Coordinates of C-alpha atoms in Angstrom, one line a residue:
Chain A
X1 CA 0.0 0.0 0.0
X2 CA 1.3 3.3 -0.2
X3 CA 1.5 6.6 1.5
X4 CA -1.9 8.6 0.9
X5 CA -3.2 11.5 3.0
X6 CA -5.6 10.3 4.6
X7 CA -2.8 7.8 6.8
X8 CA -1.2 10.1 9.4
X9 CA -3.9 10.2 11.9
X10 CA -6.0 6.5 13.5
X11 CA -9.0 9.0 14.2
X12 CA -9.0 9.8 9.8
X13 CA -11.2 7.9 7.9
X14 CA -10.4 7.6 4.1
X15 CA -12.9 8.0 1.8
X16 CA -13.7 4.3 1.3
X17 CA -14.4 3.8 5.0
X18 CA -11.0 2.4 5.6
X19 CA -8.4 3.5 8.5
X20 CA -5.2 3.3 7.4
X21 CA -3.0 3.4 10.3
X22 CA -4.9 0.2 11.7
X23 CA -3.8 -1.2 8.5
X24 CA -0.3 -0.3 8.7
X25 CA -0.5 -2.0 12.2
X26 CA -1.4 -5.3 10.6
X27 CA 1.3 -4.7 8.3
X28 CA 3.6 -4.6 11.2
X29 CA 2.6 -7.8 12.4
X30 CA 3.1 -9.3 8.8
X31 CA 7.1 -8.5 8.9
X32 CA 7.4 -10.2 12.2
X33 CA 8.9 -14.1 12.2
X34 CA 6.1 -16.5 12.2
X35 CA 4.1 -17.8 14.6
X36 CA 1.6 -20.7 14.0
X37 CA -1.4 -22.3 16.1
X38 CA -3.5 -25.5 15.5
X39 CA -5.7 -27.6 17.5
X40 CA -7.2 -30.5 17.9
X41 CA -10.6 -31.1 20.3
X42 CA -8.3 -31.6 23.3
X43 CA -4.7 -30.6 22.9
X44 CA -3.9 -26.8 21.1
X45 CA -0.2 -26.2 19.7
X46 CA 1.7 -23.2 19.8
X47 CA 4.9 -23.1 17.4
X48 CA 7.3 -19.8 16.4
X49 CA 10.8 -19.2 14.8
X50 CA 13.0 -17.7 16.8
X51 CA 14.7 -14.8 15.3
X52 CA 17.3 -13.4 16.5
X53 CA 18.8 -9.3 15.8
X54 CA 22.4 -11.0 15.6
X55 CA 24.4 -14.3 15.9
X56 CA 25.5 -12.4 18.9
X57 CA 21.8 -11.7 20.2
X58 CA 19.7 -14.1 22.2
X59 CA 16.4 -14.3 20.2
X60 CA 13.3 -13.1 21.2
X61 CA 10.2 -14.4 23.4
X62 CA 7.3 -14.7 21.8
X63 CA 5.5 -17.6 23.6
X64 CA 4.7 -16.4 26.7
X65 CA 2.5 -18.4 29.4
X66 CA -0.4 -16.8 30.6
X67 CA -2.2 -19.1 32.6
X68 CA -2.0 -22.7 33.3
X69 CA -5.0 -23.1 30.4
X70 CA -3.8 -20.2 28.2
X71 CA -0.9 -19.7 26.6
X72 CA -0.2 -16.9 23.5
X73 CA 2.0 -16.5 20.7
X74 CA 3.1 -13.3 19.2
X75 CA 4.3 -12.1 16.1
X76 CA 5.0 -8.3 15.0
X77 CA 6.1 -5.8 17.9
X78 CA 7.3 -8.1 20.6
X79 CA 7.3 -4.9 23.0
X80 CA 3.8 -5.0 22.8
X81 CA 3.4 -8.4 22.6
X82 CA 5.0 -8.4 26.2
X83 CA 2.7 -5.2 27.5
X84 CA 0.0 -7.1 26.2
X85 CA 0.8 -10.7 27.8
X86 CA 1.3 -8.9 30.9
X87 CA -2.3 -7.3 30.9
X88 CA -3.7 -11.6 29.9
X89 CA -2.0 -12.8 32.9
X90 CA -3.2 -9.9 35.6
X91 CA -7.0 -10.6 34.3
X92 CA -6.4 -14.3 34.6
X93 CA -4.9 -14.0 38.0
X94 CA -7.8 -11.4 38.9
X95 CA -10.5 -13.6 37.6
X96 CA -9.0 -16.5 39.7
X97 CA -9.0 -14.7 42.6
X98 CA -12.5 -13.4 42.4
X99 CA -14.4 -16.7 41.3
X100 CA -12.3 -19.6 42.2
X101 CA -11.8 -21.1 38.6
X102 CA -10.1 -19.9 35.4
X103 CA -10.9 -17.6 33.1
X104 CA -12.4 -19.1 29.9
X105 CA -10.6 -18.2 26.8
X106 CA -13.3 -16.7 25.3
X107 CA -13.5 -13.9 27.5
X108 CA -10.3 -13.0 27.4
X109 CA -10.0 -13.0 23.9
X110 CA -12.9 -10.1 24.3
X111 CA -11.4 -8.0 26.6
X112 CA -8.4 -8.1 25.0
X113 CA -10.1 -7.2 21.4
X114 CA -11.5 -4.2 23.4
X115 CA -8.4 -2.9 24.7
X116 CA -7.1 -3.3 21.3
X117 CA -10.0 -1.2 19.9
X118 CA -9.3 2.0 22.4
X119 CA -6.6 2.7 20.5
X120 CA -8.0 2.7 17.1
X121 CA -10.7 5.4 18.4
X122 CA -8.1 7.7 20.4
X123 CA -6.1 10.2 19.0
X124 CA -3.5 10.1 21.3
X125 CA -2.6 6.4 20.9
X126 CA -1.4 4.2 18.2
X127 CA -3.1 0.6 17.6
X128 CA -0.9 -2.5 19.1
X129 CA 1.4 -3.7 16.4
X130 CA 1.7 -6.8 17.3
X131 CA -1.2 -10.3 16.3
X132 CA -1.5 -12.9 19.4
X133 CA -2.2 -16.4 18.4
X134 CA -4.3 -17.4 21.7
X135 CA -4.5 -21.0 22.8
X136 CA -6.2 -22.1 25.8
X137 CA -8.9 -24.6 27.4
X138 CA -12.1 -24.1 28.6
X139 CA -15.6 -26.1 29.7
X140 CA -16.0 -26.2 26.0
X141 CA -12.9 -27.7 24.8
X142 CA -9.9 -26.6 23.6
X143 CA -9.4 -23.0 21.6
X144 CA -7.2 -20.9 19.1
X145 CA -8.3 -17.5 18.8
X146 CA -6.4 -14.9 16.7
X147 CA -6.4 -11.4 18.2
X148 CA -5.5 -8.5 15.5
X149 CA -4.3 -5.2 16.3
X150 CA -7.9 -3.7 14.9
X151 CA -9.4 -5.6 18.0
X152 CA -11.0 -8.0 15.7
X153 CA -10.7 -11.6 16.8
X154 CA -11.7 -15.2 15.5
X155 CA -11.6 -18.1 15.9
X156 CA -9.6 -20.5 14.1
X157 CA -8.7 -24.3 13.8
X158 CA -5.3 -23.6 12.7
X159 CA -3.6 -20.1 11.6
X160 CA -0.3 -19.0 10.9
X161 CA 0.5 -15.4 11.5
X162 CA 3.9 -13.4 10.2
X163 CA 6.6 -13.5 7.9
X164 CA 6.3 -16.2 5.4
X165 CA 2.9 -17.6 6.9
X166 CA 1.6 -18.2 3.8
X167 CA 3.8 -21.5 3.7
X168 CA 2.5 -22.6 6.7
X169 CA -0.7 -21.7 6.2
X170 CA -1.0 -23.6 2.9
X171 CA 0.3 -27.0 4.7
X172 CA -2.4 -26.2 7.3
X173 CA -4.6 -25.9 5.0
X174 CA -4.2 -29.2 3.5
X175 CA -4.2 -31.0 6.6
X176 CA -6.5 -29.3 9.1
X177 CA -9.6 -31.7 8.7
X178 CA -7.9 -34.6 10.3
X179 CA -6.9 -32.6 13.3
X180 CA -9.8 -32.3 15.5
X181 CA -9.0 -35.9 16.0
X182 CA -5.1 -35.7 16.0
X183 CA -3.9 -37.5 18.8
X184 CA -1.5 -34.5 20.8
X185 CA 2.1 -35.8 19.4
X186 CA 0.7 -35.8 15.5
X187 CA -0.4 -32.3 16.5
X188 CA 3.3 -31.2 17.8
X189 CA 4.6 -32.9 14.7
X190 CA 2.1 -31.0 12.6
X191 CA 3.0 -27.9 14.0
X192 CA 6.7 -28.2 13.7
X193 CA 6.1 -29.2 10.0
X194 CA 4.3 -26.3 9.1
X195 CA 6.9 -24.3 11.3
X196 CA 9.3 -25.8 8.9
X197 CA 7.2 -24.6 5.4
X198 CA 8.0 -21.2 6.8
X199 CA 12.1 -21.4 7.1
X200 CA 11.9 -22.3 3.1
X201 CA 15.0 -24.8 2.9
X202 CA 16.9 -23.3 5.8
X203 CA 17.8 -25.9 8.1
X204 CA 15.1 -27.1 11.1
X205 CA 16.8 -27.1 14.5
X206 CA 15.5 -27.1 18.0
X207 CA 17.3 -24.0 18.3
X208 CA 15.2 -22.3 15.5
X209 CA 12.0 -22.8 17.0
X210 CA 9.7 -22.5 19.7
X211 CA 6.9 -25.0 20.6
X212 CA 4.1 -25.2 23.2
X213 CA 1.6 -27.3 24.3
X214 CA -1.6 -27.2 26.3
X215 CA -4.5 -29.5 26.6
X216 CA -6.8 -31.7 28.9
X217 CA -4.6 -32.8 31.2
X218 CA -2.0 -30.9 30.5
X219 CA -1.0 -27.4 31.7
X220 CA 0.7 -24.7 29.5
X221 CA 3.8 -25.3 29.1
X222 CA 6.6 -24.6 26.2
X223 CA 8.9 -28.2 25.4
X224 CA 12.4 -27.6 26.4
X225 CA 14.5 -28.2 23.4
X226 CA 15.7 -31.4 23.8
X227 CA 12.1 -33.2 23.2
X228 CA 12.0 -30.7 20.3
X229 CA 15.0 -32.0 18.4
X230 CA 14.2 -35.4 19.2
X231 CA 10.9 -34.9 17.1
X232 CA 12.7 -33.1 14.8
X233 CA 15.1 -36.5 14.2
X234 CA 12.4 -38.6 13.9
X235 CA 10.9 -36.8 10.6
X236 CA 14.6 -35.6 9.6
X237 CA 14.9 -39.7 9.4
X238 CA 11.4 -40.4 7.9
X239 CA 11.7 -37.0 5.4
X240 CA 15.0 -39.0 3.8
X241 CA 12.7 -41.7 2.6
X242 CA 10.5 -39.7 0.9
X243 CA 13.3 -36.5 -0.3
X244 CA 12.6 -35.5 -4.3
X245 CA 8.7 -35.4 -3.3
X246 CA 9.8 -32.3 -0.8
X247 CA 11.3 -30.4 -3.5
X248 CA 8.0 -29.1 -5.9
X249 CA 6.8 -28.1 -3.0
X250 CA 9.6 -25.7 -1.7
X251 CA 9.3 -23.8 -5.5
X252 CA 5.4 -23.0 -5.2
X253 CA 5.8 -21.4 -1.7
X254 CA 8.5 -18.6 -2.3
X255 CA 6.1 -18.0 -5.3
X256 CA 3.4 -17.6 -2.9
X257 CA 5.3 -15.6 0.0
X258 CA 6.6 -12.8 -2.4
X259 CA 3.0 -11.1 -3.2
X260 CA 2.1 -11.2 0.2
X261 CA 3.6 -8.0 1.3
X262 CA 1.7 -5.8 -1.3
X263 CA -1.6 -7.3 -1.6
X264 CA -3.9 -4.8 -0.1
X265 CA -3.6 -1.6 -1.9
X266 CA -7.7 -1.4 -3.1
X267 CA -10.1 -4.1 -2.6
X268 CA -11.5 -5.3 1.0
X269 CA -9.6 -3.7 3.8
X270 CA -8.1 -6.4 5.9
X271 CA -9.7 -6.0 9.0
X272 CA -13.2 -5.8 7.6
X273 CA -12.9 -10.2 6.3
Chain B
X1 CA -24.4 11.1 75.6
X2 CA -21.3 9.1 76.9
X3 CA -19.3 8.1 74.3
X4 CA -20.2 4.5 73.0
X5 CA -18.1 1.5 72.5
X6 CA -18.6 -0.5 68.8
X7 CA -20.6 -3.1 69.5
X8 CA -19.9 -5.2 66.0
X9 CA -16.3 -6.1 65.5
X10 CA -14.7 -6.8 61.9
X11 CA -12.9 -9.5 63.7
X12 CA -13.7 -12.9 65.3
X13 CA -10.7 -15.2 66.2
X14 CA -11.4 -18.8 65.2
X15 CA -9.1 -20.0 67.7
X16 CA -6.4 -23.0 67.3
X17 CA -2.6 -23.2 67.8
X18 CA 0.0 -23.7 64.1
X19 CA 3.5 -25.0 65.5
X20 CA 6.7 -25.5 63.0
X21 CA 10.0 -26.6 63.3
X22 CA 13.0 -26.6 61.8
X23 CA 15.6 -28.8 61.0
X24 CA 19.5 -29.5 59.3
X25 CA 17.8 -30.5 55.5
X26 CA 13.8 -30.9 56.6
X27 CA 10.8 -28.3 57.9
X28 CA 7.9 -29.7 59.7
X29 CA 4.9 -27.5 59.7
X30 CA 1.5 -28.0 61.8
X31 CA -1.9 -27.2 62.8
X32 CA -4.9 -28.2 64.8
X33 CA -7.6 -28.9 62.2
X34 CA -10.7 -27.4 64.9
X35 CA -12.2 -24.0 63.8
X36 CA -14.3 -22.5 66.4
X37 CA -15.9 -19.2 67.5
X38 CA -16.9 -18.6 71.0
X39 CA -17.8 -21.7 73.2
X40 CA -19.2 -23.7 69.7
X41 CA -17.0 -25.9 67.3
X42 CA -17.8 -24.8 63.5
X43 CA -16.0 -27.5 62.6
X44 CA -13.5 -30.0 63.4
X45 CA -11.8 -30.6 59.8
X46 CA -10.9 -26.9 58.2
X47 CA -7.3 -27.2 57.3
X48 CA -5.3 -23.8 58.7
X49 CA -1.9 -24.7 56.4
X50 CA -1.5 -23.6 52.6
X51 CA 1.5 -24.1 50.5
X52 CA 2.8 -21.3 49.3
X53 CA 5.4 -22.5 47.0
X54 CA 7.1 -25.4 46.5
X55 CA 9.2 -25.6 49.6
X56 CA 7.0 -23.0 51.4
X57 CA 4.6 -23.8 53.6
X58 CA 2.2 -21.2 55.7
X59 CA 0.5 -22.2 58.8
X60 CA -1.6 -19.5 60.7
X61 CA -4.1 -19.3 63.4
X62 CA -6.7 -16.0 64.6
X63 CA -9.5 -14.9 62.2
X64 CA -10.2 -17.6 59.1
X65 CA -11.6 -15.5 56.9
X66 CA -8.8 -13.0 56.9
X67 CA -6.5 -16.1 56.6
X68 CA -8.0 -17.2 53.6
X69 CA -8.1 -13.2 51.8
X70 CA -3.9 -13.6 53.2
X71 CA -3.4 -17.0 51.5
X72 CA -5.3 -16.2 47.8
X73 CA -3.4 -13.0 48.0
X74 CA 0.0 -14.4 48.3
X75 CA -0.6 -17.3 46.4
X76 CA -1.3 -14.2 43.0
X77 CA 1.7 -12.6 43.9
X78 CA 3.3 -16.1 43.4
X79 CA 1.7 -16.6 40.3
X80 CA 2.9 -13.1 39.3
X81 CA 6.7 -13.4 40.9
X82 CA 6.5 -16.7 38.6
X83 CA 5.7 -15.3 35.8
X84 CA 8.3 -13.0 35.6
X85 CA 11.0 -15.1 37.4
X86 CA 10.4 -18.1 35.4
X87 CA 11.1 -19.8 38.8
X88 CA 9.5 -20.4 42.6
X89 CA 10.0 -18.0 45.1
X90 CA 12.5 -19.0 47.7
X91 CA 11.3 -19.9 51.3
X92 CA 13.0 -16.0 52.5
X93 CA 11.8 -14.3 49.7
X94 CA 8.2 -15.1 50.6
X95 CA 8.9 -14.7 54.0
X96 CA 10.1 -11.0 53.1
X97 CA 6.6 -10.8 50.9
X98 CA 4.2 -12.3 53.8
X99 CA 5.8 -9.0 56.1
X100 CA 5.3 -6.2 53.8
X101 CA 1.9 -7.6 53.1
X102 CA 0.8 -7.7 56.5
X103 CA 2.2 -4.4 57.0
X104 CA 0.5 -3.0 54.0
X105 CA -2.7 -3.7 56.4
X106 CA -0.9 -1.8 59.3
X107 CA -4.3 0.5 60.1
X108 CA -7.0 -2.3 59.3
X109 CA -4.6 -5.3 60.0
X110 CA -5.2 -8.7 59.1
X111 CA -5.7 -11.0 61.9
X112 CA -3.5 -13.5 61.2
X113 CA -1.5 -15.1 63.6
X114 CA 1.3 -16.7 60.8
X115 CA 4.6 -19.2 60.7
X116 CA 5.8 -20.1 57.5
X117 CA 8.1 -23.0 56.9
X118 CA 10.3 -24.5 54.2
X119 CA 13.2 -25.1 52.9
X120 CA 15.9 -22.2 52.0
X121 CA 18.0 -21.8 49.2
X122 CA 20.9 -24.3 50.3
X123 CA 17.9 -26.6 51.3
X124 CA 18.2 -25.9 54.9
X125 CA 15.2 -26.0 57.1
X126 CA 14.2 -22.4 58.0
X127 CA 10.9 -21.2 59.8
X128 CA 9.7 -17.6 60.2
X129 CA 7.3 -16.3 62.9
X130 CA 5.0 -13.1 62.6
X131 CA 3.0 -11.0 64.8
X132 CA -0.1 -9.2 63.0
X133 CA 1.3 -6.5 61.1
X134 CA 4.5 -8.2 59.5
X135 CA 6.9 -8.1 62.3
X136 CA 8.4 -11.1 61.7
X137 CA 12.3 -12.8 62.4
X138 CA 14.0 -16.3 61.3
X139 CA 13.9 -18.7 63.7
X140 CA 14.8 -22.5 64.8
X141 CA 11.1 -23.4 65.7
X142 CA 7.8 -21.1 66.8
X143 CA 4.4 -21.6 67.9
X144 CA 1.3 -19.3 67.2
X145 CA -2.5 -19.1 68.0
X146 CA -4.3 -20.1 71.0
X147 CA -2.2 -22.8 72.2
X148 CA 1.2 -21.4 71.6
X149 CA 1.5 -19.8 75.6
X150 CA 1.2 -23.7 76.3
X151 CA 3.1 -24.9 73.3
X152 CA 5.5 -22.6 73.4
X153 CA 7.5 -23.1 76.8
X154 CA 8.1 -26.8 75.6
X155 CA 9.4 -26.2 73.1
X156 CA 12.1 -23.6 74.6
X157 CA 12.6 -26.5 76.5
X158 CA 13.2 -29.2 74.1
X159 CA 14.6 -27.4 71.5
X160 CA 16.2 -23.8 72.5
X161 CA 19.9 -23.8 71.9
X162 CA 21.9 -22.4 75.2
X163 CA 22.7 -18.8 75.3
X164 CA 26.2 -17.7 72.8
X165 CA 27.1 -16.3 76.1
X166 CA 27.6 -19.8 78.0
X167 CA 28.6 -22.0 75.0
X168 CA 29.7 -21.8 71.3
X169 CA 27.0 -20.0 68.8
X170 CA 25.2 -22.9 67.6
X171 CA 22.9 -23.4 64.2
X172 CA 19.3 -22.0 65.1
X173 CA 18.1 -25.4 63.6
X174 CA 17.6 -28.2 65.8
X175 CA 20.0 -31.0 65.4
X176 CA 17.0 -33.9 65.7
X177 CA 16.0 -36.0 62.8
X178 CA 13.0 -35.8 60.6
X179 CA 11.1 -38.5 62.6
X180 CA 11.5 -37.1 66.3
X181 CA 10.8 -33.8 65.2
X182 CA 7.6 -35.3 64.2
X183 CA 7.1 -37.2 67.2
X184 CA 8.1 -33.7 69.1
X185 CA 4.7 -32.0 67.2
X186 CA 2.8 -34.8 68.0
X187 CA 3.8 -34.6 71.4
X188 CA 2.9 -31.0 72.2
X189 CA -0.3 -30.9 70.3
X190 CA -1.5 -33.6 72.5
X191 CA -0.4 -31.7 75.5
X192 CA -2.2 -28.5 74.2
X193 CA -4.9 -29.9 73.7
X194 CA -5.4 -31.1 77.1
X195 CA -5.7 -27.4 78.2
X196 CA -6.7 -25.3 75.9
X197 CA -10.9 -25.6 75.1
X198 CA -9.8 -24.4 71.0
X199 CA -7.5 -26.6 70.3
X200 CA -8.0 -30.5 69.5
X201 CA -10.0 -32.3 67.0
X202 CA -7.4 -33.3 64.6
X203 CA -3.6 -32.6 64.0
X204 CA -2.3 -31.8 60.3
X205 CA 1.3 -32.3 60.2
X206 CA 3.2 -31.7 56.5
X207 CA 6.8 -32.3 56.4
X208 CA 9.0 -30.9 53.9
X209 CA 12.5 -32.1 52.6
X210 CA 14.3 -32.6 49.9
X211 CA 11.9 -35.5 48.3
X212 CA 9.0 -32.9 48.4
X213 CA 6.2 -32.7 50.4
X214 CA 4.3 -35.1 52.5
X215 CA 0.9 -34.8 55.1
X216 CA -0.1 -36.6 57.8
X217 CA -2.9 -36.3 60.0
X218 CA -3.0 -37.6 64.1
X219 CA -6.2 -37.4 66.3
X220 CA -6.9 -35.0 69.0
X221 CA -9.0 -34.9 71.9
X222 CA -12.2 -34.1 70.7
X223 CA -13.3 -32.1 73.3

């Protein structure tokens, strides 16, 4: 999209109805590294690459647990991301406190699309630049909401947010009927797959990525990178057998990631889908 | 008109008596299970001990209800402090958190007579004992709550290391195993609760060492 004059203010509208600054917040979240979600009726999944500024640099956190049912992973500004995950865990510990159980995902998911609203309706604030892939577990089951920075939120079987998504998201695509039923390791292995359709041909390493589970049974928690690897190995050792089908696939996805950036100059404004 | 004295009171005290010891690598931590107000039992089975953390145990006797509002509120700041810590609090750090929340309450206090027990950084056995408002100081061993003027004196006796003056400084924790420091709660709660009307019922011991943590309950004279 480009620079137009009716961008420099959130409280502007352009003349098709659209607010660009919201936009340009979405945008923000599109350059940072992915993040992707899926989930099955008991188990959710939470995987991201880690990016880090330099080889020098420890990379940075963007799967952050909020409660012991809720978990959330970020992509875009990670500051906010932070300010943000701070403000889930404060209403979940608040919510505890006051009724004796935990807050279902649902309302969270809310309250945090309202906060994220304020700021598109205030002239002295800028909108959140940052998206939150939000797993967690209620009465009803197991849940992956996607919060955006124009405070809309759905709800979503599996998404992949951030650079190079479109990979993922294709993969997902393909395979999201069969997980509802997935048992919760084909669900980890699914999601560090479609972690992998984002890295395009660089090599997948426990140190590259980030994954975290929650489900019945199971409180949120992020694998420590030993498990990772091992699952890693296992399709490493599997992906051998089955090499020059791999490679087709790898050519159609760069294809697919370049026009992702520039997509929404005119047409539907992103936040209205 | 005279002036007139309140006759409501925010407070009740729901009586018993919360004892802890402890010792070289273990903490033992207990409490009469009888909650009471007045002359009449409410009941003989409310527990008066709440974990904390993992090697932090609370035990504390006076007014229930502010002793639950105490417990859910430290047990947020835990959730917070682990959050952001990626790690438990220590026995000493919640010790130093219990104080400054009491004394946060220092003009409407909490009545809440508290010890807290666990296990310190170097997995030594440490207790702390508090008065009301957060006045609080490391200890060997310490007794609160209705009982403790009985409890107490025994335990000086049993336990109390002579004064630095007459002999070398020694360790603050007692040098008795896990088993007769057991056997030592056992044995005052069953004295206590000869004499003192509010405590008795049941007696909730929880021990913690190295392995974790483990309960165990004794009877009490039930009257």
């Amino acid at each position: 999209m480009f620079r137009n004059q009716y961008d420099t203010d959130v409280t502007t509208w352009s003349p098709a109805g659209r607010l660009f600054q919201v936009e340009y917040a979405m945008e923000a979240v599109k350059q940072g590294s992915a993040a992707i979600g899926l989930r099955s009726k008991t188990h959710v999944v939470l995987g991201c690459v880690n990016k880090a500024n330099s080889e020098l640099s420890s990379h940075q956190k963007k799967i952050f647990k909020v409660d012991d049912h809720i978990g959330v992973a970020i992509a875009g500004l990670t500051a906010d991301g932070r300010v943000l995950s701070r403000y889930m865990r404060n209403e979940c510990i608040n919510y505890n406190f006051t009724y004796e159980s935990p807050l279902p995902v649902g309302r969270l998911v809310v309250q945090l699309a309202d906060k994220a609203q304020v700021c598109t309706q205030r002239s002295w604030k800028r909108p959140y630049g940052v998206g939150l892939l939000v797993a967690g577990l209620d009465e009803s089951g197991a849940h992956l909401y996607y919060n955006c920075p124009s405070g809309n939120y759905f709800e979503y079987q599996a998404f992949a947010i951030g650079s190079r998504s479109q990979a993922a998201k294709t993969y997902l695509e393909r395979r999201f009927e069969n997980f509802t039923d997935s048992s919760r390791d084909d669900l980890v292995k699914d999601a560090i797959t479609a972690i992998r359709e984002t890295l395009q041909g660089e090599t997948l390493k426990s140190s590259i990525c980030t994954i975290a589970v929650v489900g019945i049974g199971e409180p949120f928690h992020i694998l420590d990178q030993g498990t990772v690897q091992q699952i890693i190995d296992t399709f490493e050792i599997a992906a051998e057998q089955e090499g020059p089908a791999a490679e087709p696939d790898a050519a159609e996805q760069s294809a697919a990631a370049a026009d992702q950036g520039g997509s929404t100059d005119e047409g539907v404004a992103p936040m209205d889908i | 008109m005279p002036k007139q004295q309140a006759n409501w009171s925010p407070y009740d005290n729901n009586g018993g008596s919360c004892v802890a010891v402890a010792g070289a690598d273990y903490c033992v931590i207990a409490a009469d299970t009888r909650m009471s107000t007045g002359y009449i039992i409410l009941t003989r089975d409310y527990s008066k001990i709440c974990k904390l953390a993992d090697k932090c145990v609370m035990a504390s006797s006076g007014f229930q209800a502010d002793v639950k509002a105490l417990q859910k509120h430290l047990a947020a700041r835990h959730l917070i402090y682990q959050h952001q810590h990626s790690k438990q609090m220590s026995c000493p750090a919640m010790a130093q958190l219990l104080s400054n929340t009491l004394y946060y309450k220092r003009f409407f206090p909490y009545y809440s007579f508290n010890v807290l027990g666990g296990l310190d950084n170097e997995g030594k056995g440490c207790v702390f004992t508090y008065d009301a408002v957060g006045s609080y100081e490391k200890v060997g061993y310490s007794s609160q709550g209705s009982g403790s003027t009985l409890i107490m004196p025994f335990l000086d006796n049993q336990l109390k290391s002579p004064s630095p003056l007459l002999l070398p400084v020694q360790d603050a924790v007692t040098p008795l195993a896990e088993a007769e420091a057991v056997d030592l709660v056992k044995t005052v709660f069953a004295s206590a609760s000869e004499r003192d009307i509010y405590t008795g019922d049941k007696l909730e011991i929880v021990v913690i060492n190295a392995d974790g943590i483990r309960r165990e309950y004794m009877d009490l004279r039930k009257d």
